[in-house]
Coordinates of N, CA and C in Angstrom, one line a residue:
M1 N 174.9 17.7 109.4 CA 174.2 17.6 108.0 C 172.5 18.4 108.2
I2 N 172.2 18.5 109.5 CA 170.4 18.8 109.3 C 170.9 20.2 110.6
R3 N 172.2 20.1 111.1 CA 172.0 21.6 111.6 C 172.4 22.8 110.8
V4 N 173.1 22.5 109.3 CA 173.3 23.4 108.3 C 172.2 23.7 108.0
W5 N 170.6 22.6 108.1 CA 169.7 22.6 107.4 C 168.8 23.4 108.2
F6 N 169.3 23.3 109.9 CA 168.1 24.2 110.1 C 168.7 25.7 110.7
S7 N 170.0 25.5 110.1 CA 170.6 27.0 109.7 C 169.5 27.8 109.3
K8 N 169.9 27.3 108.3 CA 169.3 27.6 106.3 C 168.3 28.4 107.0
V9 N 167.3 27.3 107.3 CA 165.5 27.5 107.5 C 165.3 29.3 109.0
K10 N 166.4 29.3 109.6 CA 166.0 30.1 110.5 C 166.4 31.4 109.7
R11 N 167.4 31.3 109.0 CA 168.4 32.6 107.8 C 166.9 32.6 107.2
I12 N 165.6 31.2 106.0 CA 164.8 32.3 105.0 C 164.2 32.9 106.1
R13 N 163.1 32.4 107.5 CA 162.7 32.6 108.7 C 162.6 34.4 108.6
R14 N 164.0 34.9 109.2 CA 164.3 35.1 108.9 C 164.5 36.8 108.0
L15 N 164.6 36.2 106.9 CA 164.5 37.2 105.3 C 163.3 37.7 105.5
G16 N 162.8 36.5 105.7 CA 160.6 36.4 105.0 C 160.2 37.9 106.2
L17 N 160.6 37.2 107.2 CA 159.9 38.3 108.5 C 160.4 39.8 108.2
A18 N 161.6 40.2 107.6 CA 162.1 41.0 107.6 C 161.3 42.1 105.9
L19 N 161.9 40.6 105.5 CA 160.5 41.1 104.1 C 159.4 41.7 104.5
F20 N 158.3 40.9 105.4 CA 156.9 41.2 105.8 C 157.2 42.2 105.8
L21 N 158.2 43.1 107.0 CA 157.9 44.0 107.5 C 157.5 45.4 106.3
V22 N 159.1 45.1 106.0 CA 159.1 45.7 105.5 C 158.6 46.6 104.2
L23 N 157.7 45.5 103.4 CA 156.7 45.9 102.3 C 155.1 46.6 103.1
G24 N 155.1 46.0 105.2 CA 154.0 46.9 106.0 C 153.6 47.9 106.0
L25 N 155.5 48.3 106.6 CA 156.4 49.5 106.4 C 156.1 50.7 105.3
L26 N 156.2 49.8 104.1 CA 156.6 50.7 102.6 C 154.2 51.2 102.4
A27 N 153.2 49.7 102.9 CA 152.0 50.3 101.9 C 151.1 50.3 103.7
G28 N 151.9 50.9 104.4 CA 151.3 52.2 105.3 C 151.3 53.3 105.5
L29 N 152.8 53.7 104.8 CA 153.2 55.2 104.8 C 152.4 55.6 103.0
A30 N 152.3 54.6 102.3 CA 151.5 54.9 101.1 C 150.3 55.1 101.3
K31 N 149.5 54.6 102.6 CA 147.7 55.1 102.8 C 147.9 56.2 103.0
I32 N 148.7 56.5 104.3 CA 148.7 57.5 105.1 C 149.3 59.0 104.1
T33 N 149.8 59.0 103.0 CA 150.2 59.6 101.5 C 148.2 59.4 100.9
A34 N 147.7 59.2 101.0 CA 146.8 59.0 100.1 C 145.3 60.2 101.2
E35 N 145.7 59.3 102.3 CA 144.5 60.4 103.1 C 144.9 61.8 103.4
T36 N 146.2 61.8 103.3 CA 146.4 63.5 103.8 C 145.7 64.2 102.2
R37 N 146.2 63.5 101.3 CA 145.9 64.3 99.2 C 144.3 64.1 99.5
V38 N 143.5 63.1 100.6 CA 142.0 64.0 100.3 C 142.0 65.0 101.9
L39 N 142.5 64.5 102.1 CA 142.6 65.9 103.2 C 143.0 67.2 103.5
A40 N 143.3 67.0 102.1 CA 144.0 68.4 101.9 C 143.8 69.1 100.4
G41 N 142.1 68.0 99.9 CA 142.4 68.6 98.8 C 143.7 68.6 97.6
G42 N 144.3 68.3 97.9 CA 145.5 68.5 96.5 C 145.0 67.9 95.8
P43 N 146.5 69.0 94.5 CA 146.4 68.0 92.7 C 145.9 67.2 92.9
G44 N 146.0 66.6 91.1 CA 145.9 65.0 91.3 C 144.7 64.4 92.0
L45 N 144.3 64.4 92.4 CA 143.3 64.3 93.0 C 141.9 63.2 91.8
S46 N 141.5 62.4 92.3 CA 140.5 61.8 91.2 C 139.6 62.2 91.1
R47 N 138.2 62.5 90.0 CA 137.1 62.5 91.1 C 136.3 61.8 92.0
Q48 N 136.8 60.8 92.1 CA 136.2 59.3 93.9 C 136.8 60.3 94.6
S49 N 138.2 60.2 94.8 CA 139.1 61.1 95.2 C 138.3 61.9 96.0
K50 N 138.0 62.7 95.5 CA 137.0 63.9 96.0 C 136.1 63.6 96.9
D51 N 134.9 63.1 96.2 CA 133.7 62.2 96.6 C 133.7 61.6 97.6
I52 N 134.8 61.5 98.3 CA 135.6 60.9 99.4 C 136.0 61.8 100.7
S53 N 135.9 63.0 100.1 CA 136.3 64.1 101.2 C 135.1 64.6 100.9
A54 N 133.9 64.7 100.8 CA 133.0 65.2 100.9 C 132.4 65.6 102.3
P55 N 132.7 64.6 102.6 CA 132.2 65.2 104.9 C 132.8 65.9 105.5
F56 N 133.8 66.0 104.5 CA 135.5 66.8 105.6 C 135.3 68.5 104.5
T57 N 133.9 68.4 102.7 CA 134.1 69.8 103.0 C 132.8 70.6 103.4
K58 N 133.0 71.9 103.0 CA 131.8 72.9 103.5 C 130.9 72.6 102.4
T59 N 129.3 72.5 102.6 CA 128.3 72.2 101.6 C 127.9 74.1 101.2
N60 N 127.2 73.8 100.9 CA 126.6 75.8 100.4 C 124.8 75.6 100.0
T61 N 124.3 75.6 101.7 CA 122.6 75.5 101.7 C 121.6 76.2 101.2
L62 N 120.6 76.1 100.3 CA 120.0 77.0 99.6 C 118.8 77.7 100.6
L63 N 117.7 79.0 101.4 CA 117.2 78.9 101.9 C 117.2 80.0 101.0
Y64 N 115.5 79.5 101.1 CA 113.9 80.3 100.3 C 113.5 80.9 102.1
L65 N 113.7 82.4 100.7 CA 113.2 82.8 102.0 C 111.7 83.6 101.6
P66 N 110.5 84.7 101.8 CA 109.3 84.7 102.1 C 109.7 86.0 101.2
V67 N 109.1 86.4 100.1 CA 109.0 87.6 99.6 C 108.2 88.2 99.9
L68 N 108.8 89.7 100.8 CA 106.4 90.4 100.4 C 106.9 91.4 100.0
V69 N 105.8 91.7 98.8 CA 105.1 92.6 97.2 C 104.6 93.6 98.2
A70 N 104.7 95.0 98.2 CA 104.3 95.5 98.2 C 103.3 96.3 97.7
E71 N 102.1 96.5 98.4 CA 100.7 96.4 97.3 C 101.1 98.2 96.7
K72 N 100.8 98.2 95.7 CA 100.8 99.4 94.7 C 99.8 100.4 95.3
P73 N 100.2 101.4 95.4 CA 99.0 102.5 95.8 C 98.1 102.7 95.4
Q74 N 96.9 102.6 94.8 CA 95.8 103.4 93.9 C 95.7 105.0 94.3
P75 N 95.6 105.2 93.1 CA 95.5 107.0 92.5 C 93.7 107.1 93.9
T76 N 94.3 108.7 94.1 CA 92.3 109.0 94.6 C 91.5 108.8 93.3
P77 N 90.7 108.4 93.0 CA 89.7 108.8 92.1 C 88.8 110.2 92.0
L78 N 89.0 110.5 90.9 CA 88.6 111.7 90.1 C 86.9 112.1 91.4
P79 N 87.1 113.7 91.8 CA 85.4 113.7 92.1 C 84.8 113.1 90.5
A80 N 83.3 112.3 91.3 CA 82.4 112.5 90.0 C 81.3 113.8 89.9
L81 N 81.1 114.3 88.9 CA 80.4 115.3 88.4 C 78.8 114.8 88.5
E82 N 78.1 115.0 89.1 CA 76.7 115.4 89.2 C 76.1 116.6 88.6
W83 N 75.9 115.7 87.0 CA 75.0 117.1 86.1 C 74.0 117.2 85.7
D84 N 73.2 117.9 86.5 CA 71.6 118.1 86.3 C 71.2 117.8 84.9
P85 N 70.8 117.0 84.2 CA 70.3 116.5 82.9 C 69.0 118.3 82.4
R86 N 68.6 118.7 83.4 CA 67.7 119.5 82.7 C 69.0 120.7 82.3
L87 N 69.6 120.8 82.1 CA 70.8 122.0 82.1 C 71.0 121.7 81.2
D88 N 71.0 120.6 79.7 CA 71.3 120.7 78.9 C 69.8 121.0 78.0
Q89 N 68.6 120.5 79.0 CA 67.3 121.4 77.7 C 67.3 122.8 77.8
R90 N 68.4 123.0 78.6 CA 68.3 125.0 78.8 C 69.8 125.6 78.3
G91 N 70.3 124.3 77.2 CA 71.3 124.7 76.9 C 72.1 124.9 77.5
A92 N 72.5 125.0 78.6 CA 74.4 124.7 79.1 C 75.1 124.3 79.0
E93 N 76.4 124.5 78.3 CA 77.4 123.3 78.3 C 78.9 123.5 78.7
L94 N 79.2 122.7 80.0 CA 80.5 122.2 80.6 C 81.5 122.5 79.4
R95 N 82.7 123.4 79.5 CA 83.4 123.8 78.5 C 85.1 123.2 79.6
P96 N 84.8 122.1 79.6 CA 86.3 121.5 80.6 C 88.0 122.0 80.4
A97 N 88.3 122.1 81.7 CA 89.4 122.6 81.9 C 90.8 121.9 80.8
I98 N 91.4 122.6 80.3 CA 92.5 121.7 79.7 C 93.6 122.2 80.5
V99 N 94.5 120.3 81.2 CA 95.0 119.7 81.8 C 95.4 119.0 81.7
V100 N 97.3 118.4 81.9 CA 97.5 117.5 82.3 C 98.5 116.9 83.2
P101 N 98.4 115.6 83.2 CA 98.1 114.7 84.7 C 99.7 115.5 85.4
G102 N 98.5 115.5 87.2 CA 99.7 115.6 88.2 C 98.9 117.7 88.1
Q103 N 98.8 118.0 86.7 CA 98.3 119.9 87.1 C 96.9 119.6 88.5
G104 N 96.8 121.0 89.3 CA 96.1 121.0 89.9 C 94.7 122.0 88.5
Y105 N 93.8 122.0 89.4 CA 92.6 122.3 88.4 C 91.4 122.8 89.7
W106 N 90.4 123.3 88.9 CA 89.2 123.7 89.5 C 88.1 122.6 88.6
K107 N 87.7 122.1 89.8 CA 87.0 120.8 89.1 C 85.5 121.2 89.2
L108 N 84.8 121.1 87.9 CA 83.5 121.4 89.1 C 82.4 119.7 88.4
V109 N 82.3 120.2 90.0 CA 81.3 118.8 90.9 C 79.9 119.0 90.8
K110 N 79.5 119.5 90.7 CA 77.6 120.5 90.8 C 77.4 120.7 90.2
A111 N 76.6 120.7 89.1 CA 75.7 121.6 88.5 C 74.5 121.8 88.8
I112 N 74.4 122.5 88.8 CA 71.7 121.7 89.4 C 71.2 123.8 89.0
W113 N 69.8 123.0 87.9 CA 69.3 123.7 87.8 C 67.8 123.5 88.4
F114 N 67.9 125.6 88.9 CA 66.2 125.4 89.3 C 65.2 125.9 88.9
D115 N 64.0 125.3 88.6 CA 63.0 126.0 88.0 C 62.6 126.8 89.0
E116 N 60.7 127.6 87.9 CA 61.0 128.9 88.8 C 60.4 128.4 90.2
A117 N 59.5 127.2 90.4 CA 58.9 126.3 91.9 C 59.9 126.5 92.1
E118 N 61.3 126.3 92.1 CA 62.6 125.7 93.2 C 63.1 127.2 93.6
S119 N 62.9 127.9 92.6 CA 64.1 128.8 92.6 C 63.0 129.6 93.5
H120 N 61.6 129.7 94.2 CA 61.6 130.5 95.4 C 61.5 131.8 95.3
G121 N 61.6 133.0 93.7 CA 61.4 134.1 93.0 C 62.5 134.4 93.0
L122 N 63.7 133.4 93.6 CA 64.9 134.1 92.7 C 65.3 134.3 91.1
H123 N 66.9 134.7 91.1 CA 66.9 134.7 89.9 C 67.9 134.9 90.0
H124 N 69.1 133.9 90.0 CA 71.0 133.9 90.5 C 71.6 132.4 90.6
I125 N 72.8 133.4 90.0 CA 74.1 132.2 89.8 C 74.3 132.7 91.3
L126 N 74.8 130.8 92.1 CA 74.9 130.8 92.9 C 76.3 129.5 93.2
V127 N 77.5 129.9 93.9 CA 78.5 129.5 93.2 C 78.9 128.9 94.3
D128 N 80.3 127.8 94.0 CA 80.5 127.5 95.5 C 82.0 126.8 95.5
A129 N 83.2 126.3 96.6 CA 84.0 126.5 95.7 C 85.0 125.9 97.1
L130 N 85.5 124.4 96.8 CA 86.1 123.2 97.9 C 87.6 123.2 97.6
N131 N 88.0 122.7 98.9 CA 89.5 122.5 99.4 C 89.1 121.0 98.2
A132 N 90.7 120.4 98.7 CA 90.4 119.4 98.4 C 90.5 117.9 99.1
D133 N 89.7 118.7 100.4 CA 89.3 118.1 101.5 C 87.2 118.0 101.7
G134 N 86.8 118.8 100.3 CA 85.8 119.1 101.1 C 85.4 120.1 101.7
E135 N 86.2 121.3 102.3 CA 85.9 122.6 102.7 C 85.9 123.5 102.1
R136 N 84.8 124.2 102.4 CA 84.7 125.9 102.0 C 86.4 126.1 101.5
V137 N 85.6 126.6 100.4 CA 87.5 127.9 100.2 C 86.6 129.1 99.7
V138 N 86.9 130.4 101.1 CA 86.6 131.6 101.3 C 88.0 132.1 100.3
G139 N 87.2 133.2 99.9 CA 88.2 134.5 99.5 C 88.4 133.6 97.5
L140 N 87.7 133.3 97.0 CA 88.3 133.1 95.8 C 87.3 133.4 95.1
P141 N 88.4 134.0 93.8 CA 87.5 134.8 92.7 C 86.4 133.8 91.7
I142 N 85.6 134.4 91.5 CA 84.7 133.4 90.9 C 84.3 134.6 89.7
R143 N 84.7 134.1 88.2 CA 84.5 135.0 87.4 C 83.2 134.3 86.7
V144 N 82.2 135.8 86.7 CA 80.7 135.9 85.9 C 80.8 136.6 84.4
Y145 N 80.7 135.8 83.8 CA 80.9 137.1 81.8 C 79.8 137.0 81.3
W146 N 79.5 138.0 80.4 CA 77.8 137.7 79.5 C 78.6 139.0 78.8
Q147 N 77.4 138.9 77.6 CA 77.9 140.1 75.9 C 79.4 141.3 75.6
D148 N 78.2 141.8 76.8 CA 79.9 143.1 76.5 C 80.4 143.4 78.2
S149 N 80.7 142.5 79.4 CA 81.2 143.1 80.8 C 81.3 141.8 81.2
E150 N 81.7 141.7 82.2 CA 81.7 140.6 83.7 C 82.3 140.8 85.1
T151 N 82.0 140.2 85.6 CA 82.3 141.2 86.8 C 82.5 139.5 87.8
T152 N 83.0 140.0 89.3 CA 84.2 139.2 90.0 C 83.3 138.8 91.1
L153 N 82.7 137.9 91.6 CA 82.8 137.3 93.1 C 83.8 137.0 93.9
T154 N 83.2 137.2 95.2 CA 84.4 136.1 95.6 C 83.4 135.7 97.2
T155 N 83.9 134.6 97.2 CA 83.8 133.1 98.2 C 83.2 133.5 100.3
E156 N 82.1 133.7 100.0 CA 82.3 133.6 101.9 C 82.2 132.7 102.9
A157 N 82.8 132.8 103.9 CA 82.3 131.6 104.5 C 80.9 131.8 104.9
K158 N 79.8 132.3 105.1 CA 78.0 132.0 104.4 C 78.2 130.3 105.7
S159 N 78.2 130.6 106.5 CA 78.2 129.2 107.9 C 76.4 129.2 107.4
G160 N 76.6 127.9 107.3 CA 75.1 127.3 107.4 C 74.1 127.8 106.1
E161 N 74.6 127.9 105.0 CA 74.4 128.3 103.9 C 74.8 127.1 102.3
T162 N 74.1 127.1 101.7 CA 74.6 126.0 101.0 C 75.2 126.7 99.8
Y163 N 75.3 128.0 99.6 CA 76.8 128.5 98.6 C 77.1 129.3 99.7
A164 N 78.2 130.0 98.5 CA 79.0 131.1 99.3 C 78.7 132.4 98.3
A165 N 78.6 132.6 97.6 CA 78.1 133.8 96.3 C 77.5 133.9 95.6
D166 N 76.9 134.9 95.6 CA 75.4 134.9 94.0 C 75.5 136.0 93.2
F167 N 75.0 135.8 92.1 CA 74.7 136.8 91.2 C 73.4 136.5 90.6
G168 N 72.8 138.0 90.6 CA 71.9 138.0 90.0 C 71.4 138.3 88.6
M169 N 70.7 136.8 88.0 CA 71.0 137.3 86.4 C 69.6 138.3 85.5
F170 N 69.3 138.3 84.7 CA 68.5 139.7 84.0 C 67.7 139.1 82.6
G171 N 69.5 138.6 82.0 CA 69.2 137.9 80.5 C 68.5 136.8 80.5
V172 N 67.7 136.1 79.3 CA 67.9 135.1 78.9 C 68.8 133.9 78.4
A173 N 68.6 133.0 78.6 CA 69.9 132.2 78.7 C 69.9 131.8 77.0
P174 N 70.9 131.7 76.5 CA 72.4 131.7 76.6 C 73.0 132.9 76.8
S175 N 73.3 134.1 78.5 CA 73.7 134.9 78.5 C 74.7 134.7 79.0
Y176 N 75.3 133.9 80.1 CA 76.2 134.3 81.0 C 76.9 132.8 81.8
G177 N 78.4 133.2 81.3 CA 79.3 132.0 81.5 C 79.9 132.0 82.6
A178 N 80.3 131.5 84.3 CA 81.0 131.1 85.4 C 82.4 130.1 85.6
L179 N 83.3 130.8 85.9 CA 84.2 129.6 85.7 C 85.3 130.5 87.2
P180 N 86.1 130.3 88.3 CA 86.8 130.3 89.3 C 87.7 130.9 88.5
N181 N 88.1 131.8 88.8 CA 89.2 132.9 88.7 C 90.5 133.5 88.6
D182 N 91.4 132.5 89.6 CA 92.3 132.9 90.6 C 94.0 132.5 90.2
G183 N 93.5 132.6 88.6 CA 95.6 131.8 87.5 C 95.3 130.3 87.2
N184 N 94.9 129.7 88.1 CA 94.8 128.1 87.7 C 93.4 127.8 86.8
P185 N 94.3 126.8 86.0 CA 92.6 126.4 84.9 C 91.5 126.2 85.7
A186 N 90.4 126.0 85.2 CA 89.3 125.5 85.8 C 88.0 125.0 84.7
D187 N 87.4 124.5 85.4 CA 85.8 124.2 84.4 C 85.3 125.2 84.3
E188 N 84.7 125.5 82.9 CA 83.4 126.6 82.8 C 83.4 126.1 82.6
V189 N 81.1 127.0 82.8 CA 79.8 126.6 81.8 C 79.6 127.6 81.5
W190 N 79.1 127.7 80.4 CA 79.1 128.8 79.3 C 76.9 128.2 79.1
G191 N 75.8 129.0 78.6 CA 74.6 129.4 78.7 C 74.0 129.7 79.8
L192 N 74.3 129.9 80.5 CA 73.3 130.7 81.7 C 72.0 131.7 81.2
G193 N 71.2 131.8 81.8 CA 70.5 132.4 81.9 C 68.8 132.1 82.0
L194 N 67.8 133.8 82.1 CA 66.5 133.5 82.5 C 65.6 132.7 82.0
G195 N 64.8 131.8 82.4 CA 63.9 131.1 81.1 C 63.8 129.8 81.6
S196 N 62.7 128.9 81.0 CA 62.8 127.7 81.8 C 62.3 126.9 79.9
I197 N 62.0 125.4 80.3 CA 61.9 124.2 79.7 C 61.5 124.6 78.3
E198 N 60.1 125.3 79.0 CA 58.7 125.0 78.2 C 58.8 126.1 77.6
E199 N 59.6 127.6 78.2 CA 58.9 128.6 77.5 C 61.0 129.9 77.6
P200 N 61.7 129.2 76.8 CA 63.1 129.2 77.3 C 63.0 130.9 76.6
E201 N 62.0 131.8 75.8 CA 62.7 132.7 75.2 C 62.3 134.1 76.6
F202 N 60.9 133.3 77.6 CA 60.9 134.4 78.2 C 61.5 134.6 79.3
A203 N 61.9 135.5 80.5 CA 62.0 136.3 81.1 C 61.7 135.4 82.3
I204 N 61.7 134.2 82.9 CA 61.5 133.6 83.8 C 62.9 133.2 84.7
K205 N 61.8 133.3 86.3 CA 63.0 133.3 87.1 C 63.1 132.1 87.7
T206 N 64.3 132.1 86.8 CA 65.4 130.7 87.1 C 66.3 131.1 87.8
S207 N 66.9 129.3 88.6 CA 68.3 129.8 88.8 C 69.4 128.9 88.7
Y208 N 70.5 128.7 88.9 CA 71.6 128.0 88.7 C 72.5 128.0 89.4
G209 N 72.9 126.2 90.3 CA 73.6 126.4 91.6 C 75.2 125.7 91.1
L210 N 76.6 126.1 91.1 CA 77.3 125.7 90.2 C 78.6 125.4 91.5
I211 N 79.3 124.3 92.3 CA 80.1 124.0 92.6 C 81.1 123.4 92.4
W212 N 82.1 124.1 93.4 CA 83.8 123.4 91.9 C 84.7 123.0 93.0
R213 N 85.5 122.1 92.9 CA 86.6 121.6 94.0 C 88.1 121.8 93.4
W214 N 88.7 121.5 94.6 CA 90.4 121.7 93.8 C 90.8 120.6 94.0
T215 N 91.7 119.6 92.7 CA 91.6 118.6 92.1 C 92.6 118.8 91.6
I216 N 93.5 117.6 91.6 CA 94.7 117.1 91.0 C 93.6 116.3 89.6
A217 N 95.0 116.2 88.6 CA 94.5 115.6 87.0 C 94.9 114.9 87.2
D218 N 94.5 113.5 86.8 CA 95.1 112.0 86.6 C 95.2 111.6 85.0
G219 N 95.1 112.5 83.8 CA 95.0 112.2 82.7 C 93.7 111.9 82.2
S220 N 92.3 111.4 82.8 CA 90.7 111.1 82.3 C 90.1 112.2 82.5
E221 N 90.4 113.3 82.0 CA 89.7 114.3 82.1 C 89.1 114.3 81.3
G222 N 87.6 115.1 81.0 CA 87.4 114.8 79.7 C 85.5 115.2 79.7
T223 N 84.4 115.8 78.5 CA 83.1 115.8 79.0 C 82.7 115.1 79.9
P224 N 82.3 115.2 81.0 CA 81.7 114.0 81.8 C 79.9 114.1 81.5
T225 N 79.5 112.7 81.9 CA 77.9 112.1 81.0 C 77.5 112.9 82.5
G226 N 76.3 113.4 83.4 CA 75.4 114.5 83.5 C 74.9 112.3 84.4
T227 N 75.3 113.4 85.9 CA 74.6 111.8 86.6 C 73.3 112.5 88.1
A228 N 72.9 113.5 87.7 CA 71.8 114.2 88.9 C 71.0 113.7 88.6
S229 N 69.2 113.7 89.4 CA 68.0 113.2 89.2 C 68.0 114.4 88.3
P230 N 66.6 114.4 87.9 CA 66.0 115.7 87.0 C 65.9 116.7 88.3
T231 N 65.0 116.4 89.2 CA 64.2 116.8 90.0 C 66.0 117.4 91.2
A232 N 65.8 118.6 90.9 CA 66.8 119.0 92.6 C 66.3 118.6 93.6
T233 N 67.2 118.4 94.5 CA 67.2 118.1 95.7 C 67.7 119.4 97.4
A234 N 68.2 120.8 96.7 CA 68.7 121.8 97.3 C 67.5 122.4 96.8
S235 N 67.6 123.7 97.8 CA 67.0 125.5 97.3 C 68.1 125.9 97.6
P236 N 67.9 127.2 96.4 CA 68.8 127.8 96.5 C 69.1 129.1 97.0
T237 N 69.7 129.2 98.4 CA 69.8 129.8 100.0 C 71.0 131.6 99.2
P238 N 71.1 132.5 98.0 CA 71.7 133.8 98.5 C 71.6 134.4 99.4
T239 N 72.3 134.9 100.4 CA 71.7 136.4 100.7 C 71.3 137.5 100.0

C-alpha cells in the first residue's frame, strides 16, 4: 500500500516539474518576442512600448547658430551747396537740373559773389568743374549766354589757380546765365552781371565764382538753401 502511494507521489512530482518547465519555456519565448518587437519598432506596439525603445532610437538635436546680418551700405551723401546769400540780394537764382535717381549730372556745389573790393578790378564769371573725386575736369565746355548771344568756355588745367576758365561781363545784372554744356543735365545759374548791392543799376565791376561737380542723383534734389558766409573767402584769379 505504501509503495503504491510513493509511486503516485513520484509521478505527480514528475508531472509538476514537467509542467513547470513548459510554463517557464513559454514565458521565456513570450519575453523574447516582446523585446524583439520593441527593438524592431514594428507595428502593434503601444505608446508605452515605443517609449521603452527610446534609448535605442535616433533623436534630432536642434543647433542654434549665430546669424550674421550684413550692414546695408549707406548711400554716399550728395555734396552740399555753398551758396553765398549775397547772390540773392544781387538777383541771382539757381535753376536745378531735372534728373532721376541714379542719373549723373553737373551739380552746382559753390557759388560766390565778389564785390568791387574783392574783385580787384575784375568783372568776370569764373568757373570750375570737378569730377566725382573732387579733381578738376579739363576740357569741359561751359555755356555762358545773355539776351542775344552766347559763348562757350572750356575748362583748363590752370595748375595753382582757383578757377579753370573765365568770362568778362559788360552788362548789368540780370544779364548772364551759365551752366556746363556737354549734353548731360546741369544746374544752371541765371541773373549774373555787373553792379553792387547798393547800386545795382550801375556797371560797377564785380565778379562771380561758380563750381560744378559730377554727381549721381539720389532723389533728394531740389533748390537748396544758401550755406556760405556773407563774406567770400576766395579771391577771383582769372588769367
